[in-house]
Structure formats: structure tokens, C-alpha cells
PDB file of N, CA and C in Angstrom:
ATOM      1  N   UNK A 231     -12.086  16.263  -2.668  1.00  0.00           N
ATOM      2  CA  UNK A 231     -10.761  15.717  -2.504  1.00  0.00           C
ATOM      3  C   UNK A 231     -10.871  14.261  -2.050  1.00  0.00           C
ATOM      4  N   UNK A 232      -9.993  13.365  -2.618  1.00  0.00           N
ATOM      5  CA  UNK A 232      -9.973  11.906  -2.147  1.00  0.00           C
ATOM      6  C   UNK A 232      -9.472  11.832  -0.857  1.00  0.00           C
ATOM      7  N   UNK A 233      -9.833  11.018  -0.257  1.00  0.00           N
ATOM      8  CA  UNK A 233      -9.267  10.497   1.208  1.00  0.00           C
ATOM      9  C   UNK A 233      -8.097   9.837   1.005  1.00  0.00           C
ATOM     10  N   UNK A 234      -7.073  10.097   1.717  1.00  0.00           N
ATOM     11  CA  UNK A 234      -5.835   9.602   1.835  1.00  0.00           C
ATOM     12  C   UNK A 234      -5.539   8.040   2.082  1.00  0.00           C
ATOM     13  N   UNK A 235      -5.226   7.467   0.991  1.00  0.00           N
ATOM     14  CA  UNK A 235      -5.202   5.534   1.390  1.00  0.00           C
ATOM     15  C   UNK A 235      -4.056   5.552   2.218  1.00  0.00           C
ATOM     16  N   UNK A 236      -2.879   6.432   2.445  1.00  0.00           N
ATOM     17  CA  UNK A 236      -1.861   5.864   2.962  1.00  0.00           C
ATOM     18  C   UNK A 236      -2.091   7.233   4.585  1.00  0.00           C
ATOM     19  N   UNK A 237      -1.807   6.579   5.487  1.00  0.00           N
ATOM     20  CA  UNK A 237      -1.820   7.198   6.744  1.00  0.00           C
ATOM     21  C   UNK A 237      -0.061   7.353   7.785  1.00  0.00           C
ATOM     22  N   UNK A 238       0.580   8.033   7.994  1.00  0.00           N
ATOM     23  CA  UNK A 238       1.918   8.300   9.016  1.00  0.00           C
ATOM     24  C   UNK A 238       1.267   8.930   9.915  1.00  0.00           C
ATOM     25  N   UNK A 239       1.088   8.149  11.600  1.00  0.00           N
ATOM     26  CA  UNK A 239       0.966   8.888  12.374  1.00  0.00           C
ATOM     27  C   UNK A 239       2.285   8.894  13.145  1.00  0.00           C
ATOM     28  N   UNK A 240       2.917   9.387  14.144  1.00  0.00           N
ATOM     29  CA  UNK A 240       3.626   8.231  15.305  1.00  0.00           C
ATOM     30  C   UNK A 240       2.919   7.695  16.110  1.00  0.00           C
ATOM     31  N   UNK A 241       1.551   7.660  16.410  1.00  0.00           N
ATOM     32  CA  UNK A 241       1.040   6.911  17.563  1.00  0.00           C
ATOM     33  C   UNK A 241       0.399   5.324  16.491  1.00  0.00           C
ATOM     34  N   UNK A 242       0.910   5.187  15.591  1.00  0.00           N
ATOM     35  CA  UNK A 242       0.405   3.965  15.123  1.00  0.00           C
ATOM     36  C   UNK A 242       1.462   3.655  14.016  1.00  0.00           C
ATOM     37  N   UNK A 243       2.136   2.205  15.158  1.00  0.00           N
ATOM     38  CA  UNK A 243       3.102   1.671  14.276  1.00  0.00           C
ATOM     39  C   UNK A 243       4.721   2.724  13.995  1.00  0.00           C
ATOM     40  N   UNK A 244       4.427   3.983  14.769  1.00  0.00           N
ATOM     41  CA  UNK A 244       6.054   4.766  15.084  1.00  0.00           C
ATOM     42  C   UNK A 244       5.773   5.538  13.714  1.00  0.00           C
ATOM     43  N   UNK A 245       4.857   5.896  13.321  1.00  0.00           N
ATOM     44  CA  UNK A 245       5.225   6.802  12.135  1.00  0.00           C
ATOM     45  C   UNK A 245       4.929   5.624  10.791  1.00  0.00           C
ATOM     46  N   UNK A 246       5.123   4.469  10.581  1.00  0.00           N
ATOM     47  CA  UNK A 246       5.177   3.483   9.334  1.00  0.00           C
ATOM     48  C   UNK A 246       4.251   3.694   8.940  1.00  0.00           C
ATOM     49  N   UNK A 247       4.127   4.153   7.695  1.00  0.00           N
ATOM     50  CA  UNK A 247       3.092   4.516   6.486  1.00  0.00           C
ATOM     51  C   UNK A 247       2.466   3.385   6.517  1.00  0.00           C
ATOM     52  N   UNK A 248       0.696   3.070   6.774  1.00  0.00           N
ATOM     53  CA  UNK A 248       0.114   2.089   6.807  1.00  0.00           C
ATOM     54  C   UNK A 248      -1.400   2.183   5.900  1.00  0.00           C
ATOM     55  N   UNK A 249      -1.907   1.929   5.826  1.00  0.00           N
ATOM     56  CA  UNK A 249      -3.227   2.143   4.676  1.00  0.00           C
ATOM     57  C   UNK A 249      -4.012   2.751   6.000  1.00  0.00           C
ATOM     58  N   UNK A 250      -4.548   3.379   5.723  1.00  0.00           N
ATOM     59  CA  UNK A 250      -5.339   4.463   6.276  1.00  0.00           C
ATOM     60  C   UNK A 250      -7.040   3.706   6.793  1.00  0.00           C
ATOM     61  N   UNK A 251      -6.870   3.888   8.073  1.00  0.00           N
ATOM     62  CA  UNK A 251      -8.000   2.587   9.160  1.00  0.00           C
ATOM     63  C   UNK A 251      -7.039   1.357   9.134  1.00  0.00           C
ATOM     64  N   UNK A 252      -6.387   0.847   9.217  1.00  0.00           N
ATOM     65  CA  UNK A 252      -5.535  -0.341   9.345  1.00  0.00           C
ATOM     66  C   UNK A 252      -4.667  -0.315  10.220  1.00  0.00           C
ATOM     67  N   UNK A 253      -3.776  -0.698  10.817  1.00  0.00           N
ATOM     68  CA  UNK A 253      -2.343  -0.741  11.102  1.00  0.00           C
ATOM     69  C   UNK A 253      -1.376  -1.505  10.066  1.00  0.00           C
ATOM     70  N   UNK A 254      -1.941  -1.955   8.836  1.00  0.00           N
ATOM     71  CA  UNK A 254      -1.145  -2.828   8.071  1.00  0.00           C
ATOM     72  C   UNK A 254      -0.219  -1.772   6.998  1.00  0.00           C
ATOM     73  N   UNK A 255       0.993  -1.753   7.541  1.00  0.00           N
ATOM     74  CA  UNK A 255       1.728  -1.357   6.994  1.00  0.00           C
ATOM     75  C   UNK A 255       1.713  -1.166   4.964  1.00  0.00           C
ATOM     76  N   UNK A 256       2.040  -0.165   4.396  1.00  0.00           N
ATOM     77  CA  UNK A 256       1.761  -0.040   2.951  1.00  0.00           C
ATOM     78  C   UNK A 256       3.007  -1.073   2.773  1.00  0.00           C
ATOM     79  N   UNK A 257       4.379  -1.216   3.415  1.00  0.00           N
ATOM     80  CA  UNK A 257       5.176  -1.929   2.337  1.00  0.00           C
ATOM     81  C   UNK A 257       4.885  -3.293   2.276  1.00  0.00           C
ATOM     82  N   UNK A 258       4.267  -3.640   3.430  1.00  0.00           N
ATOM     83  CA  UNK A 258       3.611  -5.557   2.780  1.00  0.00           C
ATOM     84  C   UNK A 258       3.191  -6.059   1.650  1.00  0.00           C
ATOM     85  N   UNK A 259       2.750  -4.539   1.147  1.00  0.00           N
ATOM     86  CA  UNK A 259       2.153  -5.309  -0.563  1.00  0.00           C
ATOM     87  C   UNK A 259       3.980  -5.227  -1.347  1.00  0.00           C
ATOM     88  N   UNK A 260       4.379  -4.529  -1.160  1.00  0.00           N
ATOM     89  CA  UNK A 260       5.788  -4.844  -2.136  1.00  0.00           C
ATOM     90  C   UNK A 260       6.857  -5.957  -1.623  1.00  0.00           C
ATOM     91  N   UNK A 261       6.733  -6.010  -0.130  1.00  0.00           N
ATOM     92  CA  UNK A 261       7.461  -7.506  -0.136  1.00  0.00           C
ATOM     93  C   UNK A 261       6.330  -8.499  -0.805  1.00  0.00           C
ATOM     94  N   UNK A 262       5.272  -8.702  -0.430  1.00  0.00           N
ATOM     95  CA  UNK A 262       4.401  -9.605  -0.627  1.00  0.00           C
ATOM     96  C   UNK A 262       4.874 -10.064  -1.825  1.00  0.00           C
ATOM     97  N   UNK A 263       4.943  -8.825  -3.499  1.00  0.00           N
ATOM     98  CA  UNK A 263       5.068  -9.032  -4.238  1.00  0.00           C
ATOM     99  C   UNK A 263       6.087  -9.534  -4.885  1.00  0.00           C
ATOM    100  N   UNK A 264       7.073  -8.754  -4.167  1.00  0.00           N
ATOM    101  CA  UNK A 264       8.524  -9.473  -4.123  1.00  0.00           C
ATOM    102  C   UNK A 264       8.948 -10.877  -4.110  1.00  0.00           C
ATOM    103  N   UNK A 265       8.292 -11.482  -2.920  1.00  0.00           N
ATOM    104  CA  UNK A 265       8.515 -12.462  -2.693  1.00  0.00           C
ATOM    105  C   UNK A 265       7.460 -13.629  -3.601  1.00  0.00           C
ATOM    106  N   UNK A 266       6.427 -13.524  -4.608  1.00  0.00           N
ATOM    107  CA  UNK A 266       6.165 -13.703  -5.772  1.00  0.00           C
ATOM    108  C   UNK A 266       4.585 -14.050  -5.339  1.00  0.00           C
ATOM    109  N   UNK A 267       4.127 -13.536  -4.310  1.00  0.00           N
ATOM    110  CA  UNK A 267       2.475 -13.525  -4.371  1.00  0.00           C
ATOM    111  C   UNK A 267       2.252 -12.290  -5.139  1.00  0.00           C
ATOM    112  N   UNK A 268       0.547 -13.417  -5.716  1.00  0.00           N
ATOM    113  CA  UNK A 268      -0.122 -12.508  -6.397  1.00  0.00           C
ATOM    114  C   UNK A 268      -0.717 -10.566  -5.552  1.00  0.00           C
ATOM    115  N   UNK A 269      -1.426 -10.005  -5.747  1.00  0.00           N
ATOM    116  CA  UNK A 269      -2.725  -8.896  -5.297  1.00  0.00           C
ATOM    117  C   UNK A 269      -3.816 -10.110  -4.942  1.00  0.00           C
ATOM    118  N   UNK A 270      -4.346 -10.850  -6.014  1.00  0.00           N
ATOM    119  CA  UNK A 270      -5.662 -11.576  -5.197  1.00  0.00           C
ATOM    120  C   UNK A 270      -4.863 -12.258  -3.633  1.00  0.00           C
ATOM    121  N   UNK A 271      -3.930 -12.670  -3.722  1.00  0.00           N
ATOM    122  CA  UNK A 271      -3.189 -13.632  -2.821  1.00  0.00           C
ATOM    123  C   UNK A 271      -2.908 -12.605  -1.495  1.00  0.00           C
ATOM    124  N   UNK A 272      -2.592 -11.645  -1.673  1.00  0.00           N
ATOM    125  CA  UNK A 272      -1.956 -10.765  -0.599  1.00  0.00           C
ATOM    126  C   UNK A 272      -3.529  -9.960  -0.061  1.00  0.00           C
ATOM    127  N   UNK A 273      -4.435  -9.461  -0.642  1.00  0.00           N
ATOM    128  CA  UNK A 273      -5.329  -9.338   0.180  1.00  0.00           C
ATOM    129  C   UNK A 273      -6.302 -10.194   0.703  1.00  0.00           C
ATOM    130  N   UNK A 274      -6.412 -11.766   0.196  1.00  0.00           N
ATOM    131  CA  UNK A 274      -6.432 -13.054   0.941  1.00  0.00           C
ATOM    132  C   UNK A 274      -5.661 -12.958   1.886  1.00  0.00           C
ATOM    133  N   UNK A 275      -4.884 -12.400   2.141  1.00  0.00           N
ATOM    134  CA  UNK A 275      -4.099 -12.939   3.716  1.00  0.00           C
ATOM    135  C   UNK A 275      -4.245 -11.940   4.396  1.00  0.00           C
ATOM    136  N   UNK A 276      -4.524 -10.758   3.884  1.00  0.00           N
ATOM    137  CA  UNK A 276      -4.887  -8.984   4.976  1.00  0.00           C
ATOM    138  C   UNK A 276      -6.319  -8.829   4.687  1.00  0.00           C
ATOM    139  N   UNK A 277      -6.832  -9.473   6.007  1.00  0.00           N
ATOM    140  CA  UNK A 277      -8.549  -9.182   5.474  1.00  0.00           C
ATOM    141  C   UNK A 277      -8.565  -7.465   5.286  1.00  0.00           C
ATOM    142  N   UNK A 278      -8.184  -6.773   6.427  1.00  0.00           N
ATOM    143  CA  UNK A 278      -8.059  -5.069   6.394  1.00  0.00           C
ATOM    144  C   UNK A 278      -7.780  -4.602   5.119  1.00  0.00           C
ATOM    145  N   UNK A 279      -7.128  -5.249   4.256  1.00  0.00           N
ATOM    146  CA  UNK A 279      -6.488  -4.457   3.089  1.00  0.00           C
ATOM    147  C   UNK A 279      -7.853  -4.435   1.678  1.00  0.00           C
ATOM    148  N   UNK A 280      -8.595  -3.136   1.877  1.00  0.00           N
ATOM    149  CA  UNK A 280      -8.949  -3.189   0.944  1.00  0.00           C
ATOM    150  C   UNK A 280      -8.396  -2.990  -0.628  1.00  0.00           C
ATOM    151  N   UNK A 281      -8.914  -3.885  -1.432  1.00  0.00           N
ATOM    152  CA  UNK A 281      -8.243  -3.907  -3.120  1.00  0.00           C
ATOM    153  C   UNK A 281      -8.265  -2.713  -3.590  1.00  0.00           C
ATOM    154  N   UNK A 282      -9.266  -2.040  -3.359  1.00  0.00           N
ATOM    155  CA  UNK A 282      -9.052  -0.175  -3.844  1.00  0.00           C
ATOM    156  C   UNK A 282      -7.749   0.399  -3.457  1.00  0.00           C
ATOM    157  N   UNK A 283      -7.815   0.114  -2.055  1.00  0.00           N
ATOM    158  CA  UNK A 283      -6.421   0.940  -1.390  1.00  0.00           C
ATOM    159  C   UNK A 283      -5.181   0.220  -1.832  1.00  0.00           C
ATOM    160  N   UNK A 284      -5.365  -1.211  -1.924  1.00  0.00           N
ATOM    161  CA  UNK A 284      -3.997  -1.899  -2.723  1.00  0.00           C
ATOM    162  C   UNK A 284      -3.667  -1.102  -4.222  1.00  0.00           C
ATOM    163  N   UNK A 285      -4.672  -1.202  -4.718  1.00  0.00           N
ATOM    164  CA  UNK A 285      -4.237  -0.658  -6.504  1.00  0.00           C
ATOM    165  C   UNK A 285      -3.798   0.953  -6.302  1.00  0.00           C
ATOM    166  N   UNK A 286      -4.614   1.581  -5.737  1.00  0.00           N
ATOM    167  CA  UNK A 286      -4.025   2.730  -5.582  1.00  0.00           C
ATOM    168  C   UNK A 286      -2.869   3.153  -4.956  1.00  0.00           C
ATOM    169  N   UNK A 287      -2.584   2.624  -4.297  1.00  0.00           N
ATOM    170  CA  UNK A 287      -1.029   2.533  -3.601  1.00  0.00           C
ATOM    171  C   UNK A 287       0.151   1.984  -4.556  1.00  0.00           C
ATOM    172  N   UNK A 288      -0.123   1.060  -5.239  1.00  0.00           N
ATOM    173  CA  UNK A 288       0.689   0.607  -6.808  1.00  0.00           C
ATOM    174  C   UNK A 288       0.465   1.576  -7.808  1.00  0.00           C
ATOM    175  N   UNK A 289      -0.322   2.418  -7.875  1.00  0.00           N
ATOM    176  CA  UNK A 289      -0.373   3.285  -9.313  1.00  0.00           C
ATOM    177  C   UNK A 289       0.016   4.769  -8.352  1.00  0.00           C
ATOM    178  N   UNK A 290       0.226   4.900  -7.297  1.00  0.00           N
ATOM    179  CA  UNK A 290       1.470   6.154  -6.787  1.00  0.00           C
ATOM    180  C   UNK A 290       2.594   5.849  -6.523  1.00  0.00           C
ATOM    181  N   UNK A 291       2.833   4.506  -6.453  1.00  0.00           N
ATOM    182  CA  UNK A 291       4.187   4.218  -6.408  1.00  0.00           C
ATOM    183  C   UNK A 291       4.886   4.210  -7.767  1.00  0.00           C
ATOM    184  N   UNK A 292       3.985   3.634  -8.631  1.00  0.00           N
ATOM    185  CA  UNK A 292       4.182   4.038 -10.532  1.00  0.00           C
ATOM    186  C   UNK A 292       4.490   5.224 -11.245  1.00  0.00           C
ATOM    187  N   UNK A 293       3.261   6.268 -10.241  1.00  0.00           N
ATOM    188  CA  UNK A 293       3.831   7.494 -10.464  1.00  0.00           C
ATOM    189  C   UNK A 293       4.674   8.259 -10.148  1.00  0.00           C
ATOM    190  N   UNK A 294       5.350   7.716  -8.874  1.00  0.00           N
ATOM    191  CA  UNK A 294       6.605   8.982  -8.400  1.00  0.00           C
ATOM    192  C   UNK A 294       7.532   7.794  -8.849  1.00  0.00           C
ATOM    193  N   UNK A 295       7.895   6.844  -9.323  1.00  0.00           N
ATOM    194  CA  UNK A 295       8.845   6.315 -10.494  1.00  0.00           C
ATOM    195  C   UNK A 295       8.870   6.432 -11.643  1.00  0.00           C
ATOM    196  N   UNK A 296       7.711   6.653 -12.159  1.00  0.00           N
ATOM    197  CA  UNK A 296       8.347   7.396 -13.164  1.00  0.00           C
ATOM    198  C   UNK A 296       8.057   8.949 -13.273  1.00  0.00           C
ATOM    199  N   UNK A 297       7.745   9.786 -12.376  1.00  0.00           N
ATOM    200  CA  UNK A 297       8.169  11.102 -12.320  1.00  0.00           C
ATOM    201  C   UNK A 297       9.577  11.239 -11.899  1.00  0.00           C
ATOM    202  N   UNK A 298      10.367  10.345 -10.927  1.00  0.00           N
ATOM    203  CA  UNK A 298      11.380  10.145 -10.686  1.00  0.00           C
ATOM    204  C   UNK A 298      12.342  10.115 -11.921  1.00  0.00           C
ATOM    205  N   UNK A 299      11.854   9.181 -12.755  1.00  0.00           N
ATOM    206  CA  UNK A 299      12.920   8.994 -14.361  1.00  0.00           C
ATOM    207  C   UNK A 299      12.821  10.244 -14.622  1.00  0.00           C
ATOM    208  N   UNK A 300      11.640  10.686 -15.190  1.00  0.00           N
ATOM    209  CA  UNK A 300      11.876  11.977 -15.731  1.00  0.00           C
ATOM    210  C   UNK A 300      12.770  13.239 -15.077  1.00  0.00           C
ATOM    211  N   UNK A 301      13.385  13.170 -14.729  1.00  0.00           N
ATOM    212  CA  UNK A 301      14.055  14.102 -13.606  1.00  0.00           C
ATOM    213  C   UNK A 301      15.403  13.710 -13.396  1.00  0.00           C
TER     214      UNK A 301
END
């Protein structure tokens, strides 16, 4: 079984879903992106954020949107 990239405790950060060993919150990569930085650019600025755990966190967010459509 894969290890979990995304972590909810309440003793870290109140419960906020954060990449798992980090405290860096998962939604920084979607403002990040939002606000029109690149992936190379946004884990340039979160040394903690490894690029594995970034992409994989974008391709489950891909997937429960569009499992979401379908439904």
C-alpha cells in the first residue's frame, strides 16, 4: 500500500490537510496555482514540498473531479 501524501491530524495545523511530514498545508499548491505560479515555482518556494507529493496531490484532485462529473 502507498503511503499517504496528504496527512489531517488536529494536533498539526487544527486538522488542515497538509502533505504528510510537513506542516505545509495541501491547498498552497492550488492558490499558488491560482494565483499563476508555475509547480517548478511553487516547490522553489516550499523546500518541504516534495514534487512527487505535489503531482500526486494534482492527479487526486483530477480524480475526484472528474469522478465527481460522472455522478
Amino acid at each position: 500500500m502507498k503511503p499517504s501524501i496528504v496527512t489531517i491530524d488536529l494536533e498539526i495545523l487544527g486538522g488542515t490537510p497538509v502533505f504528510t511530514g510537513t506542516r505545509l498545508p495541501v491547498s498552497v499548491i492550488f492558490e499558488n496555482l491560482i494565483d499563476g505560479l508555475t509547480l517548478d515555482e511553487i516547490i522553489d518556494s516550499y523546500p518541504s514540498l516534495i514534487r512527487e507529493q505535489a503531482i500526486a496531490a494534482l492527479r487526486q484532485a483530477k480524480s475526484l473531479l472528474i469522478l465527481n462529473q460522472a455522478t
